Amino acid sequence: MEKVILVRYGEIALKGLNKSYFVDLLLRNIKAALKNLSGLKLEKIQGRFIVRLAPEEYDKAVAALQKVFGIVSISKAYVIENDFEEMKKLSLELMGDQVITEKTTFKVRSKRANKAFPIKSMDLNNKMGGYLLENNTNLSVDVKKPQIMFHIEVREKTYIYTDIISCLGGLPVGCSGKGVLMLSGGIDSPVAGYMMAKRGVEIVGVHFHSYPYTSDRAREKVIELARIMSSYTGPMKLYVVSFTDIQQEQLLKCNEKYTTLLMRRGMMKIAERIAYMEGAMSLVSGESLGQVASQTMESINATNNAVELPVFRPLIGMDKNEIIDIAQKIETFETSILPFEDCCTVFVPKHPETRPKLEKVLEEEAKADVGELIEEAIKNAEILRF
């Protein structure tokens, strides 16, 4: 009797003629997520993937598969031949592994994908349910809310299992192009990257630092965030860009209340240049409408004007509590709240402009000549891979 993991995909099953592209991409991402586990073998069957591993690796595989976008659920299953007597024997053994009291309820749910098997699904439910009842007097059937759900899938072989583990769903990373994420050390931007990756976008991170005004610990914090994110996004590249000289030039020559906006426009321009270098088609930001001065509609319009590529803001309609809930779920929250300054929190003006007019922003921007400084910042960027 062989043990495997059944992997189900959801949204991509609805794709048309290019479905095989999505299926093959998901299979590649699964292989990458499990590459360090011994005995790995993957098989593609109709509507499912079958994962085989060394016995000691199954729990690690379940944890890893729960972070692969495109998978809707998985089950640890036993595989046998399409033989009813074998099914009865295995089902009785599996039921023996369950904690059964005098009032334990169960239900059998069968799926007969292999129409050559002589017993139809409904008949198989009844036959197997009756057999289990005969051999365990503590069991009773509840078709609405059973405590134990007993699944039988008859395909080229038969797969039997009791638990279905929910996964993240979404689309396989890589099917929706590449985006450059502006990754600060805060709560929002890792969540924004996670949400875009869930829609199939490959993520490249860009982090800006202002050493010595920001510390090495702030840099290490962002590196740790990128490492956590990569368990969802797959292999991820991070550009670490010094923004100190640009920020100082703007602080010296521009009206203080516009400096946050000018800083954001400078970051956008650098991120766009890196996007072109990486073959990316968009920028990704963790902005949420109205959260801070640089996230009013007027301010967002002024920063958008700095670049030509589309800027995706998946958190734009969410409040802070909603964002925190996701950050906790993906385990970036505890790292994000470490109290180290980043370049978005140093040099904050006392009275930032919250309703900027674009012509005034451009007028202030022209006072600081940062073109060569931007070139130097990109040229000297540190590139890390996760």
mmCIF file of C-alpha atoms in Angstrom:
data_model
loop_
_atom_site.group_PDB
_atom_site.id
_atom_site.type_symbol
_atom_site.label_atom_id
_atom_site.label_comp_id
_atom_site.label_asym_id
_atom_site.label_seq_id
_atom_site.Cartn_x
_atom_site.Cartn_y
_atom_site.Cartn_z
ATOM 1 C CA MET A 1 0.000 0.000 0.000
ATOM 2 C CA GLU A 2 1.540 3.265 -1.179
ATOM 3 C CA LYS A 3 1.163 6.675 0.478
ATOM 4 C CA VAL A 4 1.088 9.860 -1.646
ATOM 5 C CA ILE A 5 -0.050 13.490 -1.517
ATOM 6 C CA LEU A 6 -2.939 14.398 -3.827
ATOM 7 C CA VAL A 7 -2.674 17.992 -5.065
ATOM 8 C CA ARG A 8 -5.727 19.818 -6.458
ATOM 9 C CA TYR A 9 -5.739 23.014 -8.472
ATOM 10 C CA GLY A 10 -8.773 25.242 -8.860
ATOM 11 C CA GLU A 11 -8.861 28.383 -11.000
ATOM 12 C CA ILE A 12 -6.503 27.105 -13.680
ATOM 13 C CA ALA A 13 -8.824 24.142 -14.319
ATOM 14 C CA LEU A 14 -11.170 26.673 -15.944
ATOM 15 C CA LYS A 15 -8.586 27.885 -18.463
ATOM 16 C CA GLY A 16 -9.246 27.111 -22.104
ATOM 17 C CA LEU A 17 -6.775 26.112 -24.779
ATOM 18 C CA ASN A 18 -3.773 27.382 -22.775
ATOM 19 C CA LYS A 19 -4.643 25.338 -19.671
ATOM 20 C CA SER A 20 -1.619 23.078 -20.196
ATOM 21 C CA TYR A 21 0.673 26.117 -19.868
ATOM 22 C CA PHE A 22 -0.737 26.926 -16.414
ATOM 23 C CA VAL A 23 -0.651 23.276 -15.328
ATOM 24 C CA ASP A 24 2.980 22.834 -16.382
ATOM 25 C CA LEU A 25 3.969 26.094 -14.644
ATOM 26 C CA LEU A 26 2.300 24.998 -11.411
ATOM 27 C CA LEU A 27 4.051 21.637 -11.640
ATOM 28 C CA ARG A 28 7.388 23.456 -12.027
ATOM 29 C CA ASN A 29 6.643 25.646 -8.974
ATOM 30 C CA ILE A 30 5.708 22.588 -6.897
ATOM 31 C CA LYS A 31 8.947 20.906 -7.904
ATOM 32 C CA ALA A 32 10.901 24.017 -6.841
ATOM 33 C CA ALA A 33 9.087 24.182 -3.483
ATOM 34 C CA LEU A 34 9.892 20.519 -2.720
ATOM 35 C CA LYS A 35 13.361 20.359 -4.277
ATOM 36 C CA ASN A 36 15.182 19.789 -0.969
ATOM 37 C CA LEU A 37 13.033 16.808 0.069
ATOM 38 C CA SER A 38 14.332 13.293 -0.575
ATOM 39 C CA GLY A 39 12.636 10.743 -2.806
ATOM 40 C CA LEU A 40 10.621 13.374 -4.681
ATOM 41 C CA LYS A 41 8.610 12.156 -7.684
ATOM 42 C CA LEU A 42 5.807 14.114 -9.337
ATOM 43 C CA GLU A 43 3.095 12.761 -11.585
ATOM 44 C CA LYS A 44 0.430 14.650 -13.517
ATOM 45 C CA ILE A 45 -2.982 12.984 -13.814
ATOM 46 C CA GLN A 46 -6.358 14.375 -14.847
ATOM 47 C CA GLY A 47 -7.184 17.300 -12.534
ATOM 48 C CA ARG A 48 -4.552 16.320 -9.967
ATOM 49 C CA PHE A 49 -0.857 16.032 -9.238
ATOM 50 C CA ILE A 50 0.519 13.059 -7.346
ATOM 51 C CA VAL A 51 3.498 13.714 -5.040
ATOM 52 C CA ARG A 52 5.657 10.817 -3.859
ATOM 53 C CA LEU A 53 8.367 11.251 -1.222
ATOM 54 C CA ALA A 54 10.450 9.422 1.333
ATOM 55 C CA PRO A 55 8.092 8.581 4.273
ATOM 56 C CA GLU A 56 9.776 11.009 6.707
ATOM 57 C CA GLU A 57 9.279 13.967 4.350
ATOM 58 C CA TYR A 58 5.476 14.102 4.143
ATOM 59 C CA ASP A 59 4.849 16.664 6.895
ATOM 60 C CA LYS A 60 7.498 19.011 5.443
ATOM 61 C CA ALA A 61 5.926 18.625 2.011
ATOM 62 C CA VAL A 62 2.442 19.456 3.325
ATOM 63 C CA ALA A 63 3.784 22.674 4.936
ATOM 64 C CA ALA A 64 5.578 23.694 1.724
ATOM 65 C CA LEU A 65 2.649 22.929 -0.589
ATOM 66 C CA GLN A 66 0.350 25.094 1.529
ATOM 67 C CA LYS A 67 2.400 28.118 0.363
ATOM 68 C CA VAL A 68 2.344 27.373 -3.384
ATOM 69 C CA PHE A 69 -0.085 29.653 -5.238
ATOM 70 C CA GLY A 70 -2.394 27.802 -7.636
ATOM 71 C CA ILE A 71 -3.053 24.865 -5.275
ATOM 72 C CA VAL A 72 -6.519 24.887 -3.655
ATOM 73 C CA SER A 73 -6.169 21.808 -1.436
ATOM 74 C CA ILE A 74 -4.111 18.692 -0.733
ATOM 75 C CA SER A 75 -4.719 15.321 0.928
ATOM 76 C CA LYS A 76 -2.509 12.590 2.275
ATOM 77 C CA ALA A 77 -3.897 9.539 0.495
ATOM 78 C CA TYR A 78 -3.297 5.797 0.194
ATOM 79 C CA VAL A 79 -3.146 4.225 -3.271
ATOM 80 C CA ILE A 80 -4.459 0.764 -4.111
ATOM 81 C CA GLU A 81 -5.683 -1.109 -7.199
ATOM 82 C CA ASN A 82 -9.284 -0.634 -8.354
ATOM 83 C CA ASP A 83 -10.575 -3.597 -6.396
ATOM 84 C CA PHE A 84 -13.568 -3.358 -4.039
ATOM 85 C CA GLU A 85 -12.257 -5.988 -1.618
ATOM 86 C CA GLU A 86 -8.987 -4.034 -1.320
ATOM 87 C CA MET A 87 -10.989 -0.841 -0.759
ATOM 88 C CA LYS A 88 -12.932 -2.447 2.100
ATOM 89 C CA LYS A 89 -9.781 -3.722 3.755
ATOM 90 C CA LEU A 90 -7.998 -0.335 3.576
ATOM 91 C CA SER A 91 -11.088 1.623 4.627
ATOM 92 C CA LEU A 92 -11.472 -0.492 7.748
ATOM 93 C CA GLU A 93 -7.795 0.049 8.612
ATOM 94 C CA LEU A 94 -8.066 3.818 8.121
ATOM 95 C CA MET A 95 -11.232 4.012 10.191
ATOM 96 C CA GLY A 96 -9.338 2.181 12.914
ATOM 97 C CA ASP A 97 -6.873 5.075 13.000
ATOM 98 C CA GLN A 98 -9.640 7.554 13.830
ATOM 99 C CA VAL A 99 -10.711 8.474 17.365
ATOM 100 C CA ILE A 100 -14.131 6.844 17.559
ATOM 101 C CA THR A 101 -16.553 7.231 20.451
ATOM 102 C CA GLU A 102 -20.064 5.886 20.844
ATOM 103 C CA LYS A 103 -21.531 8.778 18.876
ATOM 104 C CA THR A 104 -18.996 9.202 16.065
ATOM 105 C CA THR A 105 -20.612 10.022 12.726
ATOM 106 C CA PHE A 106 -19.213 9.536 9.231
ATOM 107 C CA LYS A 107 -20.030 9.781 5.567
ATOM 108 C CA VAL A 108 -18.524 8.126 2.481
ATOM 109 C CA ARG A 109 -18.051 10.327 -0.592
ATOM 110 C CA SER A 110 -16.934 8.579 -3.775
ATOM 111 C CA LYS A 111 -15.791 9.933 -7.116
ATOM 112 C CA ARG A 112 -15.653 7.481 -10.033
ATOM 113 C CA ALA A 113 -13.497 9.228 -12.662
ATOM 114 C CA ASN A 114 -12.661 5.830 -14.179
ATOM 115 C CA LYS A 115 -15.971 4.749 -15.751
ATOM 116 C CA ALA A 116 -14.589 1.244 -16.388
ATOM 117 C CA PHE A 117 -14.891 0.537 -12.658
ATOM 118 C CA PRO A 118 -18.162 -1.448 -12.336
ATOM 119 C CA ILE A 119 -19.594 0.176 -9.181
ATOM 120 C CA LYS A 120 -21.094 3.658 -9.643
ATOM 121 C CA SER A 121 -20.318 6.421 -7.143
ATOM 122 C CA MET A 122 -23.656 6.336 -5.298
ATOM 123 C CA ASP A 123 -23.575 2.547 -5.037
ATOM 124 C CA LEU A 124 -19.987 2.666 -3.818
ATOM 125 C CA ASN A 125 -21.015 5.140 -1.095
ATOM 126 C CA ASN A 126 -23.775 2.818 0.062
ATOM 127 C CA LYS A 127 -21.735 -0.392 -0.104
ATOM 128 C CA MET A 128 -18.735 1.060 1.725
ATOM 129 C CA GLY A 129 -20.889 2.869 4.291
ATOM 130 C CA GLY A 130 -22.772 -0.339 5.031
ATOM 131 C CA TYR A 131 -19.568 -2.325 5.348
ATOM 132 C CA LEU A 132 -18.068 0.157 7.841
ATOM 133 C CA LEU A 133 -21.268 0.194 9.891
ATOM 134 C CA GLU A 134 -21.293 -3.592 10.044
ATOM 135 C CA ASN A 135 -17.753 -3.678 11.384
ATOM 136 C CA ASN A 136 -17.964 -0.854 13.949
ATOM 137 C CA THR A 137 -21.104 -0.541 16.046
ATOM 138 C CA ASN A 138 -19.973 2.850 17.460
ATOM 139 C CA LEU A 139 -20.375 4.507 14.062
ATOM 140 C CA SER A 140 -23.456 6.144 12.604
ATOM 141 C CA VAL A 141 -24.064 7.956 9.337
ATOM 142 C CA ASP A 142 -24.594 11.734 9.141
ATOM 143 C CA VAL A 143 -24.787 13.020 5.567
ATOM 144 C CA LYS A 144 -24.907 16.730 6.553
ATOM 145 C CA LYS A 145 -22.241 17.295 9.233
ATOM 146 C CA PRO A 146 -20.231 14.091 9.664
ATOM 147 C CA GLN A 147 -17.274 14.046 12.042
ATOM 148 C CA ILE A 148 -15.323 11.833 9.658
ATOM 149 C CA MET A 149 -15.491 12.266 5.886
ATOM 150 C CA PHE A 150 -14.303 9.206 4.040
ATOM 151 C CA HIS A 151 -13.168 9.944 0.464
ATOM 152 C CA ILE A 152 -12.704 7.382 -2.314
ATOM 153 C CA GLU A 153 -11.457 8.504 -5.733
ATOM 154 C CA VAL A 154 -11.466 5.806 -8.416
ATOM 155 C CA ARG A 155 -9.122 6.781 -11.237
ATOM 156 C CA GLU A 156 -6.465 4.650 -12.957
ATOM 157 C CA LYS A 157 -5.895 3.565 -9.360
ATOM 158 C CA THR A 158 -7.950 4.189 -6.227
ATOM 159 C CA TYR A 159 -7.036 6.946 -3.756
ATOM 160 C CA ILE A 160 -8.521 6.821 -0.253
ATOM 161 C CA TYR A 161 -8.215 9.586 2.374
ATOM 162 C CA THR A 162 -10.075 11.270 5.206
ATOM 163 C CA ASP A 163 -8.761 14.851 5.328
ATOM 164 C CA ILE A 164 -8.675 17.729 2.832
ATOM 165 C CA ILE A 165 -6.222 20.504 3.731
ATOM 166 C CA SER A 166 -7.080 23.941 2.324
ATOM 167 C CA CYS A 167 -4.316 25.871 0.513
ATOM 168 C CA LEU A 168 -3.951 29.401 -0.856
ATOM 169 C CA GLY A 169 -5.515 29.061 -4.316
ATOM 170 C CA GLY A 170 -4.698 31.847 -6.780
ATOM 171 C CA LEU A 171 -2.560 31.461 -9.904
ATOM 172 C CA PRO A 172 0.915 29.949 -10.338
ATOM 173 C CA VAL A 173 3.653 32.548 -9.816
ATOM 174 C CA GLY A 174 5.088 33.517 -13.197
ATOM 175 C CA CYS A 175 1.908 33.269 -15.288
ATOM 176 C CA SER A 176 1.045 36.989 -14.990
ATOM 177 C CA GLY A 177 4.376 38.605 -15.798
ATOM 178 C CA LYS A 178 6.903 40.259 -13.511
ATOM 179 C CA GLY A 179 6.477 43.258 -11.168
ATOM 180 C CA VAL A 180 8.954 45.336 -9.152
ATOM 181 C CA LEU A 181 7.836 45.662 -5.525
ATOM 182 C CA MET A 182 8.938 48.702 -3.519
ATOM 183 C CA LEU A 183 9.754 46.823 -0.312
ATOM 184 C CA SER A 184 10.098 48.975 2.803
ATOM 185 C CA GLY A 185 10.561 47.578 6.296
ATOM 186 C CA GLY A 186 6.910 48.213 7.192
ATOM 187 C CA ILE A 187 3.810 46.055 7.410
ATOM 188 C CA ASP A 188 2.192 46.951 4.087
ATOM 189 C CA SER A 189 4.638 46.276 1.265
ATOM 190 C CA PRO A 190 5.276 42.557 2.014
ATOM 191 C CA VAL A 191 1.499 42.050 2.023
ATOM 192 C CA ALA A 192 1.214 43.871 -1.325
ATOM 193 C CA GLY A 193 3.896 41.610 -2.806
ATOM 194 C CA TYR A 194 2.157 38.528 -1.425
ATOM 195 C CA MET A 195 -1.170 39.551 -2.976
ATOM 196 C CA MET A 196 0.312 40.229 -6.410
ATOM 197 C CA ALA A 197 2.222 36.922 -6.303
ATOM 198 C CA LYS A 198 -1.105 35.234 -5.544
ATOM 199 C CA ARG A 199 -2.355 36.539 -8.902
ATOM 200 C CA GLY A 200 0.631 34.942 -10.626
ATOM 201 C CA VAL A 201 3.075 37.894 -10.673
ATOM 202 C CA GLU A 202 6.785 37.133 -10.294
ATOM 203 C CA ILE A 203 8.169 39.602 -7.722
ATOM 204 C CA VAL A 204 11.460 41.524 -7.824
ATOM 205 C CA GLY A 205 12.038 43.592 -4.662
ATOM 206 C CA VAL A 206 13.627 47.047 -4.414
ATOM 207 C CA HIS A 207 14.558 48.434 -1.009
ATOM 208 C CA PHE A 208 15.833 51.961 -0.404
ATOM 209 C CA HIS A 209 18.048 52.797 2.557
ATOM 210 C CA SER A 210 19.580 56.030 3.831
ATOM 211 C CA TYR A 211 22.713 54.922 5.663
ATOM 212 C CA PRO A 212 23.964 56.275 8.103
ATOM 213 C CA TYR A 213 20.533 57.724 8.951
ATOM 214 C CA THR A 214 19.122 54.207 8.739
ATOM 215 C CA SER A 215 20.968 51.328 10.382
ATOM 216 C CA ASP A 216 22.300 47.966 9.227
ATOM 217 C CA ARG A 217 19.631 46.389 11.426
ATOM 218 C CA ALA A 218 16.954 48.077 9.276
ATOM 219 C CA ARG A 219 18.621 46.571 6.184
ATOM 220 C CA GLU A 220 18.768 43.111 7.801
ATOM 221 C CA LYS A 221 15.089 43.408 8.692
ATOM 222 C CA VAL A 222 14.153 43.896 5.042
ATOM 223 C CA ILE A 223 16.384 41.013 3.972
ATOM 224 C CA GLU A 224 14.513 38.800 6.457
ATOM 225 C CA LEU A 225 11.171 40.018 5.049
ATOM 226 C CA ALA A 226 12.308 39.106 1.527
ATOM 227 C CA ARG A 227 13.378 35.680 2.767
ATOM 228 C CA ILE A 228 9.931 35.056 4.314
ATOM 229 C CA MET A 229 8.195 36.319 1.169
ATOM 230 C CA SER A 230 10.228 33.984 -1.039
ATOM 231 C CA SER A 231 8.555 30.980 0.618
ATOM 232 C CA TYR A 232 5.393 32.179 -1.204
ATOM 233 C CA THR A 233 6.802 33.899 -4.298
ATOM 234 C CA GLY A 234 9.469 31.330 -5.151
ATOM 235 C CA PRO A 235 12.987 32.499 -6.074
ATOM 236 C CA MET A 236 13.147 36.262 -5.536
ATOM 237 C CA LYS A 237 15.713 38.936 -6.326
ATOM 238 C CA LEU A 238 16.143 42.012 -4.064
ATOM 239 C CA TYR A 239 17.863 45.251 -5.085
ATOM 240 C CA VAL A 240 19.145 47.240 -2.079
ATOM 241 C CA VAL A 241 19.585 50.850 -3.220
ATOM 242 C CA SER A 242 21.252 53.710 -1.326
ATOM 243 C CA PHE A 243 18.961 56.756 -1.365
ATOM 244 C CA THR A 244 20.995 58.999 0.970
ATOM 245 C CA ASP A 245 22.533 61.388 -1.582
ATOM 246 C CA ILE A 246 19.229 61.878 -3.433
ATOM 247 C CA GLN A 247 17.353 62.514 -0.216
ATOM 248 C CA GLN A 248 19.942 65.025 1.018
ATOM 249 C CA GLU A 249 19.900 66.930 -2.300
ATOM 250 C CA GLN A 250 16.106 67.237 -2.140
ATOM 251 C CA LEU A 251 16.155 68.278 1.528
ATOM 252 C CA LEU A 252 18.751 70.952 0.801
ATOM 253 C CA LYS A 253 17.108 72.576 -2.230
ATOM 254 C CA CYS A 254 13.352 71.916 -2.104
ATOM 255 C CA ASN A 255 10.445 73.140 -0.006
ATOM 256 C CA GLU A 256 10.314 70.879 3.052
ATOM 257 C CA LYS A 257 6.603 70.125 2.821
ATOM 258 C CA TYR A 258 7.124 68.526 -0.625
ATOM 259 C CA THR A 259 10.115 66.357 0.279
ATOM 260 C CA THR A 260 8.133 63.186 1.034
ATOM 261 C CA LEU A 261 6.450 63.403 -2.358
ATOM 262 C CA LEU A 262 9.727 64.133 -4.121
ATOM 263 C CA MET A 263 11.335 61.190 -2.348
ATOM 264 C CA ARG A 264 8.485 58.917 -3.538
ATOM 265 C CA ARG A 265 8.864 60.166 -7.114
ATOM 266 C CA GLY A 266 12.622 59.484 -6.985
ATOM 267 C CA MET A 267 12.014 55.969 -5.706
ATOM 268 C CA MET A 268 9.439 55.357 -8.442
ATOM 269 C CA LYS A 269 11.901 56.444 -11.126
ATOM 270 C CA ILE A 270 14.600 54.100 -9.809
ATOM 271 C CA ALA A 271 12.125 51.224 -9.462
ATOM 272 C CA GLU A 272 10.978 51.778 -13.049
ATOM 273 C CA ARG A 273 14.560 51.720 -14.329
ATOM 274 C CA ILE A 274 15.134 48.432 -12.502
ATOM 275 C CA ALA A 275 11.843 47.113 -13.922
ATOM 276 C CA TYR A 276 13.079 47.766 -17.464
ATOM 277 C CA MET A 277 16.393 46.042 -16.619
ATOM 278 C CA GLU A 278 14.484 43.007 -15.274
ATOM 279 C CA GLY A 279 11.923 42.802 -18.075
ATOM 280 C CA ALA A 280 9.134 43.654 -15.613
ATOM 281 C CA MET A 281 5.903 45.254 -16.813
ATOM 282 C CA SER A 282 4.678 46.958 -13.631
ATOM 283 C CA LEU A 283 5.547 48.469 -10.265
ATOM 284 C CA VAL A 284 3.910 47.262 -7.035
ATOM 285 C CA SER A 285 3.327 49.480 -3.998
ATOM 286 C CA GLY A 286 1.895 48.849 -0.531
ATOM 287 C CA GLU A 287 0.010 52.139 -0.458
ATOM 288 C CA SER A 288 -3.511 52.318 1.019
ATOM 289 C CA LEU A 289 -5.687 55.320 0.209
ATOM 290 C CA GLY A 290 -5.634 57.973 2.944
ATOM 291 C CA GLN A 291 -3.291 56.107 5.289
ATOM 292 C CA VAL A 292 -0.553 58.796 5.368
ATOM 293 C CA ALA A 293 0.104 62.175 3.721
ATOM 294 C CA SER A 294 1.725 60.637 0.632
ATOM 295 C CA GLN A 295 -1.296 58.380 0.076
ATOM 296 C CA THR A 296 -4.030 60.923 -0.638
ATOM 297 C CA MET A 297 -5.504 60.774 -4.134
ATOM 298 C CA GLU A 298 -3.662 63.972 -5.113
ATOM 299 C CA SER A 299 -0.337 62.635 -3.786
ATOM 300 C CA ILE A 300 -0.779 59.285 -5.544
ATOM 301 C CA ASN A 301 -1.494 61.121 -8.781
ATOM 302 C CA ALA A 302 1.733 63.124 -8.333
ATOM 303 C CA THR A 303 3.843 59.996 -7.753
ATOM 304 C CA ASN A 304 2.198 58.118 -10.638
ATOM 305 C CA ASN A 305 3.195 60.970 -12.925
ATOM 306 C CA ALA A 306 6.884 60.168 -12.311
ATOM 307 C CA VAL A 307 6.725 56.862 -14.242
ATOM 308 C CA GLU A 308 5.164 55.352 -17.355
ATOM 309 C CA LEU A 309 4.725 51.753 -16.189
ATOM 310 C CA PRO A 310 1.449 50.857 -14.427
ATOM 311 C CA VAL A 311 1.627 50.929 -10.615
ATOM 312 C CA PHE A 312 -0.400 48.222 -8.871
ATOM 313 C CA ARG A 313 -1.601 48.949 -5.326
ATOM 314 C CA PRO A 314 -3.431 45.813 -4.153
ATOM 315 C CA LEU A 315 -4.019 47.283 -0.658
ATOM 316 C CA ILE A 316 -5.594 50.536 -1.851
ATOM 317 C CA GLY A 317 -9.059 49.814 -0.408
ATOM 318 C CA MET A 318 -7.995 48.004 2.772
ATOM 319 C CA ASP A 319 -7.770 49.411 6.287
ATOM 320 C CA LYS A 320 -4.830 48.768 8.600
ATOM 321 C CA ASN A 321 -6.470 45.938 10.515
ATOM 322 C CA GLU A 322 -7.176 44.029 7.315
ATOM 323 C CA ILE A 323 -3.562 44.440 6.231
ATOM 324 C CA ILE A 324 -2.268 43.343 9.640
ATOM 325 C CA ASP A 325 -4.454 40.216 9.518
ATOM 326 C CA ILE A 326 -2.756 39.127 6.289
ATOM 327 C CA ALA A 327 0.717 40.080 7.568
ATOM 328 C CA GLN A 328 0.154 37.849 10.612
ATOM 329 C CA LYS A 329 -1.128 35.031 8.437
ATOM 330 C CA ILE A 330 1.961 35.092 6.181
ATOM 331 C CA GLU A 331 4.289 35.596 9.180
ATOM 332 C CA THR A 332 5.837 38.920 8.119
ATOM 333 C CA PHE A 333 4.148 40.960 10.870
ATOM 334 C CA GLU A 334 6.549 40.257 13.738
ATOM 335 C CA THR A 335 9.528 41.219 11.563
ATOM 336 C CA SER A 336 7.809 44.311 10.131
ATOM 337 C CA ILE A 337 7.139 45.825 13.558
ATOM 338 C CA LEU A 338 10.775 45.658 14.679
ATOM 339 C CA PRO A 339 11.549 49.274 15.643
ATOM 340 C CA PHE A 340 14.232 50.177 13.094
ATOM 341 C CA GLU A 341 13.983 53.374 11.014
ATOM 342 C CA ASP A 342 13.756 53.205 7.226
ATOM 343 C CA CYS A 343 14.241 56.021 4.731
ATOM 344 C CA CYS A 344 10.495 56.659 4.579
ATOM 345 C CA THR A 345 10.444 57.553 8.282
ATOM 346 C CA VAL A 346 13.579 59.727 8.532
ATOM 347 C CA PHE A 347 13.458 63.371 7.434
ATOM 348 C CA VAL A 348 9.645 63.449 7.633
ATOM 349 C CA PRO A 349 8.436 67.080 7.247
ATOM 350 C CA LYS A 350 6.414 68.580 10.110
ATOM 351 C CA HIS A 351 3.657 69.729 7.769
ATOM 352 C CA PRO A 352 3.690 67.632 4.580
ATOM 353 C CA GLU A 353 1.601 68.723 1.611
ATOM 354 C CA THR A 354 -1.446 66.456 1.423
ATOM 355 C CA ARG A 355 -3.262 68.093 -1.530
ATOM 356 C CA PRO A 356 -0.385 68.803 -3.914
ATOM 357 C CA LYS A 357 -0.880 70.302 -7.337
ATOM 358 C CA LEU A 358 1.228 68.503 -9.925
ATOM 359 C CA GLU A 359 2.670 71.688 -11.453
ATOM 360 C CA LYS A 360 3.940 72.798 -8.025
ATOM 361 C CA VAL A 361 5.470 69.339 -7.393
ATOM 362 C CA LEU A 362 7.305 69.501 -10.736
ATOM 363 C CA GLU A 363 8.478 73.020 -9.936
ATOM 364 C CA GLU A 364 9.947 71.874 -6.616
ATOM 365 C CA GLU A 365 11.461 68.759 -8.191
ATOM 366 C CA ALA A 366 13.308 70.874 -10.758
ATOM 367 C CA LYS A 367 15.204 72.665 -7.963
ATOM 368 C CA ALA A 368 17.193 69.482 -7.154
ATOM 369 C CA ASP A 369 19.359 67.962 -9.864
ATOM 370 C CA VAL A 370 19.238 64.244 -8.996
ATOM 371 C CA GLY A 371 19.608 62.703 -12.472
ATOM 372 C CA GLU A 372 23.233 61.607 -12.013
ATOM 373 C CA LEU A 373 22.576 60.601 -8.403
ATOM 374 C CA ILE A 374 19.825 58.247 -9.606
ATOM 375 C CA GLU A 375 22.222 56.729 -12.152
ATOM 376 C CA GLU A 376 24.840 56.191 -9.424
ATOM 377 C CA ALA A 377 22.271 54.660 -7.052
ATOM 378 C CA ILE A 378 21.203 52.093 -9.673
ATOM 379 C CA LYS A 379 24.787 51.368 -10.686
ATOM 380 C CA ASN A 380 25.865 50.699 -7.091
ATOM 381 C CA ALA A 381 22.774 48.752 -5.999
ATOM 382 C CA GLU A 382 23.427 45.575 -4.043
ATOM 383 C CA ILE A 383 21.621 42.548 -5.526
ATOM 384 C CA LEU A 384 20.572 39.682 -3.254
ATOM 385 C CA ARG A 385 18.822 36.427 -4.190
ATOM 386 C CA PHE A 386 16.501 34.254 -2.094
#
